[in-house]
mmCIF file of C-alpha atoms in Angstrom:
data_model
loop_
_atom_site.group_PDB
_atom_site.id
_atom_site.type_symbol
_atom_site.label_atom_id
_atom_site.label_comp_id
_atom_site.label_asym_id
_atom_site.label_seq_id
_atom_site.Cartn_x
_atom_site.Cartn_y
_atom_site.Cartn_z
ATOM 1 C CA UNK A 1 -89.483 -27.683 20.882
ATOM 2 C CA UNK A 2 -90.787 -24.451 23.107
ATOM 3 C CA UNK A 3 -91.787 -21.916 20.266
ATOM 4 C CA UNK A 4 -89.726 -19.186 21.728
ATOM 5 C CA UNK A 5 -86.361 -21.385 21.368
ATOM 6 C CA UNK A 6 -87.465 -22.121 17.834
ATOM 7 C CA UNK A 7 -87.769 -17.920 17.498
ATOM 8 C CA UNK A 8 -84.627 -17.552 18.975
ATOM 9 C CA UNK A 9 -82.589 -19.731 17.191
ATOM 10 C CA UNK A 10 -84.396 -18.597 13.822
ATOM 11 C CA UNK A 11 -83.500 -15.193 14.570
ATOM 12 C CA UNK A 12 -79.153 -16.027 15.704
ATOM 13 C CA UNK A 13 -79.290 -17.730 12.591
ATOM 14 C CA UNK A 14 -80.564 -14.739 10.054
ATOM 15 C CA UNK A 15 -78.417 -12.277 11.973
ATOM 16 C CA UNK A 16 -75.504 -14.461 12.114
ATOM 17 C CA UNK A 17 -75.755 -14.744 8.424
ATOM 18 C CA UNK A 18 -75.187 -11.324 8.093
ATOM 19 C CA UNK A 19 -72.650 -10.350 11.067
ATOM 20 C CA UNK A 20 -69.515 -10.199 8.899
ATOM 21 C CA UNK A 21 -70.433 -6.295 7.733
ATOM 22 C CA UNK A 22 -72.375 -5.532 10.797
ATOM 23 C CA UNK A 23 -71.706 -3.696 14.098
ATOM 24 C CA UNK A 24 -73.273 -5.083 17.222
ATOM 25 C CA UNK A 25 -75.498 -2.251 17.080
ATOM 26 C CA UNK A 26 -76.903 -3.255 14.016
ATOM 27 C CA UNK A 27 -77.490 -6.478 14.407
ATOM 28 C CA UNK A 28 -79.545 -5.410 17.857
ATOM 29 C CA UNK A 29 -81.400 -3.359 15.315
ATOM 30 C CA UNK A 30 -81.892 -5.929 12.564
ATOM 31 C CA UNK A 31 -82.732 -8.971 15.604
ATOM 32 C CA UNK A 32 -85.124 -6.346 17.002
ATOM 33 C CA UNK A 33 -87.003 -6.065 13.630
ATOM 34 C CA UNK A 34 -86.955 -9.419 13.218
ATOM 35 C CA UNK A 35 -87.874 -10.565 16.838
ATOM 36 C CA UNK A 36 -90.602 -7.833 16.352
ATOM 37 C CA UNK A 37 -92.129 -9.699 13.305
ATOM 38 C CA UNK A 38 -91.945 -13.132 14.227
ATOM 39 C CA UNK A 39 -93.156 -11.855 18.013
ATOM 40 C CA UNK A 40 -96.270 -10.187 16.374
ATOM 41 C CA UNK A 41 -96.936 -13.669 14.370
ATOM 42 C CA UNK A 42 -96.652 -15.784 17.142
ATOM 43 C CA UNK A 43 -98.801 -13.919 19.547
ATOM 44 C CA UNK A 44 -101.573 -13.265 16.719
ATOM 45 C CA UNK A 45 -101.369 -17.398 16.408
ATOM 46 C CA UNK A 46 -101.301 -17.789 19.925
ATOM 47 C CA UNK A 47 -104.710 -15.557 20.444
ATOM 48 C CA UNK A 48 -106.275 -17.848 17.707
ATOM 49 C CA UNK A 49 -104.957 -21.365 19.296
ATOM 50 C CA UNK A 50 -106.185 -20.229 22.698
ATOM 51 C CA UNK A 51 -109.823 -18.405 21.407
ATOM 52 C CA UNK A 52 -111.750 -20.396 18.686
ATOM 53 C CA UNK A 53 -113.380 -16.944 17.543
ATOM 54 C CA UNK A 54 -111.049 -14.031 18.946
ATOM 55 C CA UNK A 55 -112.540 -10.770 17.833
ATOM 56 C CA UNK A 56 -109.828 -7.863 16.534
ATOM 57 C CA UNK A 57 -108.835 -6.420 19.996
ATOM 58 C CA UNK A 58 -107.914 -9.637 21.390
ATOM 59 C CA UNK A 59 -105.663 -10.374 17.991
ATOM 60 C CA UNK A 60 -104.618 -7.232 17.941
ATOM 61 C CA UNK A 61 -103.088 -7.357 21.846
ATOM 62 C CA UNK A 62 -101.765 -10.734 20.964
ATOM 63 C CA UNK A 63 -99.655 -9.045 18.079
ATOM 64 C CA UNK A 64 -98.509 -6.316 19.551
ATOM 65 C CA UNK A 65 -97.370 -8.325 22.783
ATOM 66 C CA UNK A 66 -95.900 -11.005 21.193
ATOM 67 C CA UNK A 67 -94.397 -7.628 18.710
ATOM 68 C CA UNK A 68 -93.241 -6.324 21.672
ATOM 69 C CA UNK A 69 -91.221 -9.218 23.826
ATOM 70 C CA UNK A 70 -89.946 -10.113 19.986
ATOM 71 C CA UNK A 71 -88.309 -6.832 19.664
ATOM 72 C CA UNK A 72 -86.623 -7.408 22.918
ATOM 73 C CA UNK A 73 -85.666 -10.698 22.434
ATOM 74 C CA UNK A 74 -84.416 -10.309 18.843
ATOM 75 C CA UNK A 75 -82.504 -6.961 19.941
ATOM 76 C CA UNK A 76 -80.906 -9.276 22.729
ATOM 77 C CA UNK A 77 -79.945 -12.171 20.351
ATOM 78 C CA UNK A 78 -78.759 -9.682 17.708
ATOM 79 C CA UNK A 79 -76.063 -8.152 19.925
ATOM 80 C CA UNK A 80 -75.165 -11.326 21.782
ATOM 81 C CA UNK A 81 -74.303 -13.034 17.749
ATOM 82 C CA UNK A 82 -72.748 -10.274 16.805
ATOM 83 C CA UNK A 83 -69.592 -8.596 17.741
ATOM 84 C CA UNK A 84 -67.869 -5.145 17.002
ATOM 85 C CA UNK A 85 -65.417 -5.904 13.995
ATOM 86 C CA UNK A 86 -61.797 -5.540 14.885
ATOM 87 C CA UNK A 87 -60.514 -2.253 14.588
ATOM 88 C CA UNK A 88 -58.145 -1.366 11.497
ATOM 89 C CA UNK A 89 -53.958 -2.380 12.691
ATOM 90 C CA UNK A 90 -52.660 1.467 13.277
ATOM 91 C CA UNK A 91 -49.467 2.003 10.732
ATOM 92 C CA UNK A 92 -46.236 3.048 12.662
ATOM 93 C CA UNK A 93 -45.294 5.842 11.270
ATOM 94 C CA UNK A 94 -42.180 5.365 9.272
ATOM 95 C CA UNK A 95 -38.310 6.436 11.682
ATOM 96 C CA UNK A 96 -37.390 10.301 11.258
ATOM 97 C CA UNK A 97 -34.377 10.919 8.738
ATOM 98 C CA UNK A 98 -30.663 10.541 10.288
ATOM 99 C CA UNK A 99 -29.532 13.787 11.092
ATOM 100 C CA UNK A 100 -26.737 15.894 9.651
ATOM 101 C CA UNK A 101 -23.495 14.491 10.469
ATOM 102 C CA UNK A 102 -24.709 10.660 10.623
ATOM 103 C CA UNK A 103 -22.372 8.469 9.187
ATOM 104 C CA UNK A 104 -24.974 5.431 7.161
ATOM 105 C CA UNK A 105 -22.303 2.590 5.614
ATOM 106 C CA UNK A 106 -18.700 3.176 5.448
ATOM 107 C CA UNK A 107 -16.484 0.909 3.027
ATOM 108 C CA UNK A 108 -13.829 -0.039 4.016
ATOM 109 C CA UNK A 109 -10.651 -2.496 4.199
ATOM 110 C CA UNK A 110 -10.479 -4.981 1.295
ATOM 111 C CA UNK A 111 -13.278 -2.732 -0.521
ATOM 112 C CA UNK A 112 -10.687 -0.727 -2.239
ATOM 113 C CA UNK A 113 -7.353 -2.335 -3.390
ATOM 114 C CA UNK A 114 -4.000 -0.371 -2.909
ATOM 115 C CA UNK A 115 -3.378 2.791 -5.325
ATOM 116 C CA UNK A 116 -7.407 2.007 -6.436
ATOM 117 C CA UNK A 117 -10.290 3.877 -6.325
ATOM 118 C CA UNK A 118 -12.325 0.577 -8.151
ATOM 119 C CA UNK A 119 -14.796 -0.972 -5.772
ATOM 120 C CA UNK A 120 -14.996 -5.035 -5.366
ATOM 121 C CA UNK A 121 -18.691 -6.474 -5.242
ATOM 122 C CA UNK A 122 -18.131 -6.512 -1.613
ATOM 123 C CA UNK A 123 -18.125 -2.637 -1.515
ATOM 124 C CA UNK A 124 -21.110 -2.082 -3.599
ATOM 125 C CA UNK A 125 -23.256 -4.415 -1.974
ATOM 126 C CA UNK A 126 -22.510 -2.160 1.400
ATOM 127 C CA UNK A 127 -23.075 0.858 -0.524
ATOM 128 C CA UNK A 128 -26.959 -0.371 -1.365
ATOM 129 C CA UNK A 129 -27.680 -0.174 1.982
ATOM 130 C CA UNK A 130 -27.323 3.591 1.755
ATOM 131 C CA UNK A 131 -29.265 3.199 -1.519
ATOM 132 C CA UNK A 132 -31.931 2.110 1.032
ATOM 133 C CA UNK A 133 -31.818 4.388 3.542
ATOM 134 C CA UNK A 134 -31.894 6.764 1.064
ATOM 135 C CA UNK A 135 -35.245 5.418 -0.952
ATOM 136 C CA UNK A 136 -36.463 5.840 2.105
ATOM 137 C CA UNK A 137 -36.185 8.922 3.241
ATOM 138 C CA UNK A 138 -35.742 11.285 0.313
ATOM 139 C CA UNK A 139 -35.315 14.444 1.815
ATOM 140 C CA UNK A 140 -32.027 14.009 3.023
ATOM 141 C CA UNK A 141 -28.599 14.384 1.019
ATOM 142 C CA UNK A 142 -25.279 12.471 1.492
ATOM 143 C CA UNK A 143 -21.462 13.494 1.354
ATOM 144 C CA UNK A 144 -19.182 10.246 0.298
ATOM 145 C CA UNK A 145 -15.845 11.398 2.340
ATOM 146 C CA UNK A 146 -13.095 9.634 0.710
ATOM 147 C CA UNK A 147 -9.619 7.995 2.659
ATOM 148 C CA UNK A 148 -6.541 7.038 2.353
ATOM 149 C CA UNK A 149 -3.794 5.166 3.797
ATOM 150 C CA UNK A 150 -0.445 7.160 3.904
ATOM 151 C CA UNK A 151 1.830 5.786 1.293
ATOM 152 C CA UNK A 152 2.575 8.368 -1.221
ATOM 153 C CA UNK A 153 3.239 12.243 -1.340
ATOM 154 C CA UNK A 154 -0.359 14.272 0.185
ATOM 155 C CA UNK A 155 -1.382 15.563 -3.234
ATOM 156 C CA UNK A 156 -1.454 12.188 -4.768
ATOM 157 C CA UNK A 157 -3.406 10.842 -1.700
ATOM 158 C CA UNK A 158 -5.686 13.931 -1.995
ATOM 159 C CA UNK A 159 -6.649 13.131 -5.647
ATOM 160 C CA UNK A 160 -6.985 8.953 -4.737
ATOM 161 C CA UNK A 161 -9.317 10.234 -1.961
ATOM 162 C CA UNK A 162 -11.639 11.902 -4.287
ATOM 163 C CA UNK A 163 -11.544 9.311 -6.561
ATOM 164 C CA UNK A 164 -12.841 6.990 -4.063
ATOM 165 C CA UNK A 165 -15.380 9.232 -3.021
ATOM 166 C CA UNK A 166 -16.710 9.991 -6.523
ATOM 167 C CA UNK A 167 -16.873 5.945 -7.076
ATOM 168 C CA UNK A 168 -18.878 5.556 -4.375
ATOM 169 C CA UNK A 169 -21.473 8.209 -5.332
ATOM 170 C CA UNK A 170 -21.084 6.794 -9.120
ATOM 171 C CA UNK A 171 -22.642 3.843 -7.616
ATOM 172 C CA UNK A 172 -25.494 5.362 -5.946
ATOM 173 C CA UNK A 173 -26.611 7.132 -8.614
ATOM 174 C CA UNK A 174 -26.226 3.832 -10.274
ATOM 175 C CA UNK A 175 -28.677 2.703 -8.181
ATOM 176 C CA UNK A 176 -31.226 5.208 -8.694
ATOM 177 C CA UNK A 177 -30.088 8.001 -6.322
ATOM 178 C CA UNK A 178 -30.770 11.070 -8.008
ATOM 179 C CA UNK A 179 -27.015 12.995 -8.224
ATOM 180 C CA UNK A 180 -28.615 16.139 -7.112
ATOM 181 C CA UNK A 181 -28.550 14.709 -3.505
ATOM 182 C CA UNK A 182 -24.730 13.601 -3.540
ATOM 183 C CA UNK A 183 -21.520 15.191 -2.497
ATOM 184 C CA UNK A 184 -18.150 14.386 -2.600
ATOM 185 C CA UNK A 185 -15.062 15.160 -0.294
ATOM 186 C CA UNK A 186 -11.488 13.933 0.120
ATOM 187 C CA UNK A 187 -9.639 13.969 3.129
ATOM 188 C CA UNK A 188 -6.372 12.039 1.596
ATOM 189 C CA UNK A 189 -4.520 10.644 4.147
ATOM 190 C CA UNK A 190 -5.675 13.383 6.940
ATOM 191 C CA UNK A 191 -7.913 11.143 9.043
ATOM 192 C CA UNK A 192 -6.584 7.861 9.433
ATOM 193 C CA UNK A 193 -9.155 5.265 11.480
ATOM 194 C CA UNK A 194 -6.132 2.636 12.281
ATOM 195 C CA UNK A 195 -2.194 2.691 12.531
ATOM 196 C CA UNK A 196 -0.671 3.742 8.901
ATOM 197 C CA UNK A 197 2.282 0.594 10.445
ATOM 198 C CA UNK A 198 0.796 -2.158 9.543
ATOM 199 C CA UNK A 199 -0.670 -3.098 6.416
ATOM 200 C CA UNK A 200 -4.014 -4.383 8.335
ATOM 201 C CA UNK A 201 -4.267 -0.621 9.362
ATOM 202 C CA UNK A 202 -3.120 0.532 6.273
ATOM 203 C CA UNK A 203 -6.365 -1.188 4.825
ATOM 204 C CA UNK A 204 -8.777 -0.117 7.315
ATOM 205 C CA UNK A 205 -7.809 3.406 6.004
ATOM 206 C CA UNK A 206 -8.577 2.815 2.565
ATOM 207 C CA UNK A 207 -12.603 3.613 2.820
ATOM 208 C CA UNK A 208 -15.354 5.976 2.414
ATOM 209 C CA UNK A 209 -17.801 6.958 4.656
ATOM 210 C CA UNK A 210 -21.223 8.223 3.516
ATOM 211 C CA UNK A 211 -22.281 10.929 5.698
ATOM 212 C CA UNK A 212 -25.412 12.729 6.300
ATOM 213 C CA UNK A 213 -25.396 16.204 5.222
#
């Protein structure tokens, strides 16, 4: 096999070895150094194989040739082995907090019984994705607006409001949410989201909302 394959391949291999914590510009440098020391061998041997008795000159321009078009080569191989490693994945940064006035979960429906303020499993399990939103952005604070269908006097409806409401932040500071960053409100029977007629909208009405303050 031609000696300058042999050189080659001897110096893909070393570099390759190596390529795994190297930049292509390194491994250019490293091939180059290597090219440059095999090169200067190989033309010192050549010199000798070709002259029977080649004085110090002649060995000398035989090393420093074969240095020379080793340094090339080996700079060549070196960046042709090796490639650039793949830059680090840019994080996204994380969605801005919901502004004021952003409603996050709202229980409602079957999530409060008639004349009850308890919540089912149903309700809470709603409620930790607000939990989550706000793990995630801790900055912001939350009002839990309590409803109410319209059967009884105002007063009462007033007071089963707030009780909702101050179930529903019970259960996020349950969960970790520091009470600090919860509010409560009750709008009794003032804002109903469906027909008070039917007992379908009666129970839509029945909720809270958690709102963004």
């Amino acid at each position: 096999m031609n000696k300058g394959i042999v050189a080659c391949l001897a110096i893909a291999a070393i570099v390759a070895s190596g390529c795994s914590s190297m930049t292509r510009k390194d491994c250019a440098i490293v091939g180059g150094i290597l090219g440059g020391t095999i090169g200067g061998i190989g033309g010192a041997a050549a010199v000798n194989n070709l002259d029977a008795t080649p004085n110090d000159w002649e060995r000398g321009a035989g090393a420093g040739g074969g240095a020379v078009a080793g340094i090339l080569l080996g700079a060549l191989v070196g960046h042709k082995v090796c490639e650039d490693p793949a830059p680090e994945p840019v994080a996204a940064p994380p969605p801005p907090p919901p502004p004021s006035g952003t409603e996050i979960v709202e229980i409602r429906g079957t999530h409060f019984a008639f004349d009850s303020a308890k919540l089912t499993s149903e309700g809470m399990a709603i409620l930790d994705d607000a939990v989550s939103v706000m793990n995630q952005h801790p900055s912001i604070t939350v009002r839990c607006e309590g409803h109410t269908d319209s059967i009884g006097s105002d007063a009462y409806n007033m007071q089963l409001g707030q009780r909702r409401a101050e179930s529903a932040c019970d259960h996020l500071a349950d969960q970790g949410v520091s009470p600090s960053r919860l509010s409560t409100k009750s709008y009794g029977e003032s804002l109903p989201a469906a027909s008070n007629d039917t007992e379908s909208g009666r129970a839509e009405n029945r909720r809270v909302e958690i709102i963004v303050d």
